Amino acid sequence: SQQGEEDPQALSIQEGENATMNCSYKTSINNLQWYRQNSGRGLVHLILIRSNEREKHSGRLRVTLDTSKKSSSLLITASRAADTASYFCATVLTSGTYKYIFGTGTRLKVLA
Amino acid sequence: SQTIHQWPATLVQPVGSPLSLECTVEGTSNPNLYWYRQAAGRGLQLLFYSVGIGQISSEVPQNLSASRPQDRQFILSSKKLLLSDSGFYLCAWSVRLAGAGELFFGEGSRLTVL
C-alpha cells in the first residue's frame, strides 16, 4: 500500500506565485525526500529532510516536516513555467530495509 | 561521475510474450538497486530491491521477477506478460547506507502490452 499521500493531486498557478504541496505518511521514518518528475522522464531528487529536522531550505524550495502529524510540505516560491512537473514525496523507513516508498504525487502546472 | 542506463526505452509486447528490462549503473560500487512501476498518472510502486549480488527482495506478488547477476546490473523479467503489466518501469540506485541518501533514477522503460 502507498506510504505517502500527496495533496492536492493537481495544482495550477500563475508564474511568480508560490506553490505548496503536502504529503502525509503512515509509519515512522528515517527521512523524507521530495522528487520531481517531468512528463515521461525519470525522477530527480530535490531535497531530503531527516526525522529530527523540522525545516530545510534549498534555493526556492522550503520543506517542513512534522513527525507528530506524520506530514510534510514542499513550498516552491516564485514559481516559473519550468517548474511544471509532478512532485512526489518518498519516505525511507526506520526498519533499515532500504525501502523508499513514494506517494501519489502532485501535478503542478505553472502558467506563464 | 555516476550514471545509470536503462533499456529499452520503449517496447510494445503481445500478451504472453517474455520480457527483459535491463539496468546498469556506472561510476559506483555496491549500490542498492530498485525497480519501480508507474501506472499512467499515478505514483510509483516498488517492485523489487537488491542490496547485493543475488539478493532480491520482492514487494508485490506478480508474474515479474528480478535478478542481479553483477554488482551494477539489475534485470527485470517476465516469462509471460499480462495486460496489467503495462506501465512505466523505472530503475534506481542509492548508496549502500541504511536508509540514507537520495535515489538516482534512470530515464525509464515504457512497456505496452497488447
GROMACS .gro file of C-alpha atoms in nm:
model
  226
    1SER     CA    1   0.000   0.000   0.000
    2GLN     CA    2   0.110   0.357  -0.051
    3GLN     CA    3   0.300   0.507   0.240
    4GLY     CA    4   0.253   0.864   0.130
    5GLU     CA    5  -0.041   1.058   0.003
    6GLU     CA    6   0.008   1.397  -0.154
    7ASP     CA    7  -0.243   1.672  -0.184
    8PRO     CA    8  -0.356   1.838  -0.386
    9GLN     CA    9  -0.347   1.586  -0.669
   10ALA     CA   10  -0.320   1.872  -0.915
   11LEU     CA   11  -0.234   2.239  -0.880
   12SER     CA   12  -0.242   2.516  -1.134
   13ILE     CA   13  -0.089   2.856  -1.056
   14GLN     CA   14   0.040   3.166  -1.228
   15GLU     CA   15   0.409   3.229  -1.275
   16GLY     CA   16   0.552   3.416  -0.977
   17GLU     CA   17   0.307   3.264  -0.728
   18ASN     CA   18   0.405   3.018  -0.457
   19ALA     CA   19   0.311   2.651  -0.479
   20THR     CA   20   0.254   2.438  -0.172
   21MET     CA   21   0.223   2.060  -0.177
   22ASN     CA   22   0.155   1.838   0.119
   23CYS     CA   23   0.250   1.480   0.196
   24SER     CA   24   0.116   1.252   0.468
   25TYR     CA   25   0.261   0.917   0.565
   26LYS     CA   26   0.174   0.632   0.795
   27THR     CA   27   0.474   0.482   0.971
   28SER     CA   28   0.792   0.602   1.143
   29ILE     CA   29   1.055   0.725   0.905
   30ASN     CA   30   1.429   0.774   0.886
   31ASN     CA   31   1.397   1.061   0.643
   32LEU     CA   32   1.159   1.207   0.388
   33GLN     CA   33   1.258   1.317   0.040
   34TRP     CA   34   1.095   1.515  -0.239
   35TYR     CA   35   1.140   1.434  -0.606
   36ARG     CA   36   1.039   1.597  -0.929
   37GLN     CA   37   0.933   1.419  -1.248
   38ASN     CA   38   0.898   1.585  -1.585
   39SER     CA   39   0.650   1.414  -1.812
   40GLY     CA   40   0.778   1.079  -1.937
   41ARG     CA   41   1.111   1.110  -1.760
   42GLY     CA   42   1.283   0.965  -1.457
   43LEU     CA   43   1.259   1.127  -1.115
   44VAL     CA   44   1.510   1.379  -0.991
   45HIS     CA   45   1.590   1.428  -0.623
   46LEU     CA   46   1.513   1.774  -0.486
   47ILE     CA   47   1.565   1.775  -0.111
   48LEU     CA   48   1.596   1.542   0.190
   49ILE     CA   49   1.481   1.616   0.542
   50ARG     CA   50   1.573   1.389   0.832
   51SER     CA   51   1.329   1.285   1.101
   52ASN     CA   52   1.500   1.508   1.359
   53GLU     CA   53   1.475   1.818   1.138
   54ARG     CA   54   1.173   2.046   1.115
   55GLU     CA   55   1.257   2.267   0.821
   56LYS     CA   56   1.503   2.278   0.536
   57HIS     CA   57   1.574   2.518   0.251
   58SER     CA   58   1.733   2.476  -0.088
   59GLY     CA   59   1.715   2.770  -0.327
   60ARG     CA   60   1.345   2.838  -0.390
   61LEU     CA   61   1.243   2.519  -0.209
   62ARG     CA   62   1.133   2.502   0.152
   63VAL     CA   63   1.042   2.172   0.314
   64THR     CA   64   0.886   2.123   0.655
   65LEU     CA   65   0.839   1.802   0.847
   66ASP     CA   66   0.602   1.737   1.136
   67THR     CA   67   0.666   1.387   1.266
   68SER     CA   68   0.388   1.414   1.526
   69LYS     CA   69   0.136   1.463   1.245
   70LYS     CA   70   0.328   1.241   1.003
   71SER     CA   71   0.320   1.511   0.739
   72SER     CA   72   0.550   1.722   0.526
   73SER     CA   73   0.506   2.015   0.294
   74LEU     CA   74   0.703   2.140  -0.004
   75LEU     CA   75   0.688   2.509  -0.086
   76ILE     CA   76   0.817   2.639  -0.418
   77THR     CA   77   0.848   3.015  -0.408
   78ALA     CA   78   0.828   3.249  -0.707
   79SER     CA   79   0.731   2.966  -0.938
   80ARG     CA   80   0.837   2.954  -1.302
   81ALA     CA   81   0.689   2.782  -1.605
   82ALA     CA   82   0.987   2.545  -1.591
   83ASP     CA   83   0.864   2.421  -1.251
   84THR     CA   84   0.575   2.249  -1.428
   85ALA     CA   85   0.614   1.881  -1.334
   86SER     CA   86   0.487   1.615  -1.095
   87TYR     CA   87   0.623   1.622  -0.743
   88PHE     CA   88   0.649   1.317  -0.519
   89CYS     CA   89   0.738   1.263  -0.158
   90ALA     CA   90   0.924   0.948  -0.061
   91THR     CA   91   0.974   0.808   0.285
   92VAL     CA   92   1.263   0.595   0.394
   93LEU     CA   93   1.155   0.365   0.673
   94THR     CA   94   1.335   0.318   1.003
   95SER     CA   95   1.348  -0.056   0.978
   96GLY     CA   96   1.675  -0.050   0.784
   97THR     CA   97   1.526  -0.233   0.491
   98TYR     CA   98   1.645   0.022   0.234
   99LYS     CA   99   1.293   0.077   0.104
  100TYR     CA  100   1.186   0.410  -0.042
  101ILE     CA  101   0.809   0.438  -0.053
  102PHE     CA  102   0.660   0.701  -0.280
  103GLY     CA  103   0.340   0.896  -0.251
  104THR     CA  104   0.082   0.952  -0.520
  105GLY     CA  105   0.223   1.282  -0.643
  106THR     CA  106   0.105   1.635  -0.712
  107ARG     CA  107   0.086   1.755  -1.073
  108LEU     CA  108   0.191   2.118  -1.079
  109LYS     CA  109   0.122   2.340  -1.375
  110VAL     CA  110   0.271   2.690  -1.377
  111LEU     CA  111   0.110   2.920  -1.629
  112ALA     CA  112   0.326   3.183  -1.795
  113SER     CA  113   3.056   1.065  -1.201
  114GLN     CA  114   2.782   0.808  -1.163
  115THR     CA  115   2.539   0.727  -1.440
  116ILE     CA  116   2.251   0.487  -1.476
  117HIS     CA  117   2.144   0.333  -1.804
  118GLN     CA  118   1.811   0.168  -1.863
  119TRP     CA  119   1.690  -0.001  -2.180
  120PRO     CA  120   1.496  -0.042  -2.392
  121ALA     CA  121   1.329   0.298  -2.361
  122THR     CA  122   1.007   0.183  -2.526
  123LEU     CA  123   0.863  -0.153  -2.614
  124VAL     CA  124   0.534  -0.299  -2.728
  125GLN     CA  125   0.480  -0.664  -2.649
  126PRO     CA  126   0.193  -0.908  -2.704
  127VAL     CA  127   0.022  -1.076  -2.410
  128GLY     CA  128   0.202  -1.395  -2.318
  129SER     CA  129   0.539  -1.288  -2.452
  130PRO     CA  130   0.854  -1.268  -2.234
  131LEU     CA  131   1.009  -0.950  -2.103
  132SER     CA  132   1.359  -0.840  -2.016
  133LEU     CA  133   1.442  -0.487  -1.900
  134GLU     CA  134   1.800  -0.410  -1.813
  135CYS     CA  135   1.957  -0.150  -1.591
  136THR     CA  136   2.326  -0.082  -1.532
  137VAL     CA  137   2.498   0.167  -1.307
  138GLU     CA  138   2.842   0.312  -1.373
  139GLY     CA  139   3.080   0.502  -1.151
  140THR     CA  140   2.991   0.345  -0.818
  141SER     CA  141   3.027   0.015  -0.636
  142ASN     CA  142   2.792  -0.188  -0.419
  143PRO     CA  143   2.481   0.019  -0.491
  144ASN     CA  144   2.135  -0.065  -0.368
  145LEU     CA  145   1.921  -0.121  -0.676
  146TYR     CA  146   1.548  -0.078  -0.724
  147TRP     CA  147   1.274  -0.145  -0.979
  148TYR     CA  148   0.959   0.069  -0.964
  149ARG     CA  149   0.649   0.067  -1.182
  150GLN     CA  150   0.437   0.372  -1.250
  151ALA     CA  151   0.090   0.343  -1.396
  152ALA     CA  152  -0.026   0.634  -1.612
  153GLY     CA  153  -0.073   0.945  -1.397
  154ARG     CA  154  -0.003   0.755  -1.078
  155GLY     CA  155   0.261   0.717  -0.813
  156LEU     CA  156   0.549   0.473  -0.802
  157GLN     CA  157   0.504   0.117  -0.687
  158LEU     CA  158   0.814  -0.056  -0.550
  159LEU     CA  159   0.854  -0.392  -0.722
  160PHE     CA  160   1.199  -0.519  -0.621
  161TYR     CA  161   1.508  -0.401  -0.442
  162SER     CA  162   1.853  -0.552  -0.404
  163VAL     CA  163   2.133  -0.485  -0.159
  164GLY     CA  164   2.384  -0.716  -0.324
  165ILE     CA  165   2.452  -0.970  -0.596
  166GLY     CA  166   2.189  -1.240  -0.593
  167GLN     CA  167   1.996  -1.070  -0.310
  168ILE     CA  168   1.648  -0.974  -0.428
  169SER     CA  169   1.353  -0.861  -0.217
  170SER     CA  170   1.011  -0.869  -0.378
  171GLU     CA  171   0.745  -0.626  -0.267
  172VAL     CA  172   0.444  -0.721  -0.473
  173PRO     CA  173   0.328  -1.070  -0.577
  174GLN     CA  174   0.318  -1.073  -0.955
  175ASN     CA  175   0.441  -1.251  -1.261
  176LEU     CA  176   0.757  -1.043  -1.269
  177SER     CA  177   1.099  -1.140  -1.136
  178ALA     CA  178   1.427  -0.961  -1.088
  179SER     CA  179   1.788  -1.070  -1.094
  180ARG     CA  180   2.120  -0.912  -1.011
  181PRO     CA  181   2.386  -1.113  -1.189
  182GLN     CA  182   2.655  -0.850  -1.138
  183ASP     CA  183   2.712  -0.579  -0.879
  184ARG     CA  184   2.589  -0.297  -1.103
  185GLN     CA  185   2.338  -0.481  -1.320
  186PHE     CA  186   1.970  -0.526  -1.241
  187ILE     CA  187   1.731  -0.710  -1.470
  188LEU     CA  188   1.351  -0.722  -1.463
  189SER     CA  189   1.193  -1.021  -1.635
  190SER     CA  190   0.869  -1.195  -1.706
  191LYS     CA  191   0.803  -1.528  -1.871
  192LYS     CA  192   0.452  -1.435  -1.985
  193LEU     CA  193   0.330  -1.075  -1.990
  194LEU     CA  194  -0.021  -0.975  -1.883
  195LEU     CA  195  -0.215  -0.670  -1.998
  196SER     CA  196  -0.182  -0.535  -1.643
  197ASP     CA  197   0.197  -0.532  -1.678
  198SER     CA  198   0.174  -0.224  -1.899
  199GLY     CA  199   0.335   0.080  -1.741
  200PHE     CA  200   0.643   0.291  -1.700
  201TYR     CA  201   0.928   0.099  -1.536
  202LEU     CA  202   1.196   0.289  -1.353
  203CYS     CA  203   1.529   0.161  -1.228
  204ALA     CA  204   1.706   0.347  -0.949
  205TRP     CA  205   2.010   0.317  -0.729
  206SER     CA  206   2.127   0.452  -0.396
  207VAL     CA  207   2.446   0.450  -0.197
  208ARG     CA  208   2.457   0.147   0.031
  209LEU     CA  209   2.388   0.318   0.362
  210ALA     CA  210   2.095   0.210   0.572
  211GLY     CA  211   1.807   0.438   0.494
  212ALA     CA  212   2.013   0.738   0.391
  213GLY     CA  213   2.068   0.936   0.078
  214GLU     CA  214   1.888   1.002  -0.243
  215LEU     CA  215   1.771   0.774  -0.519
  216PHE     CA  216   1.913   0.822  -0.867
  217PHE     CA  217   1.673   0.723  -1.141
  218GLY     CA  218   1.713   0.605  -1.495
  219GLU     CA  219   1.507   0.752  -1.774
  220GLY     CA  220   1.254   0.469  -1.765
  221SER     CA  221   1.119   0.200  -1.995
  222ARG     CA  222   0.765   0.235  -2.123
  223LEU     CA  223   0.601  -0.103  -2.173
  224THR     CA  224   0.276  -0.151  -2.359
  225VAL     CA  225   0.125  -0.497  -2.354
  226LEU     CA  226  -0.134  -0.558  -2.626
   0.00000   0.00000   0.00000
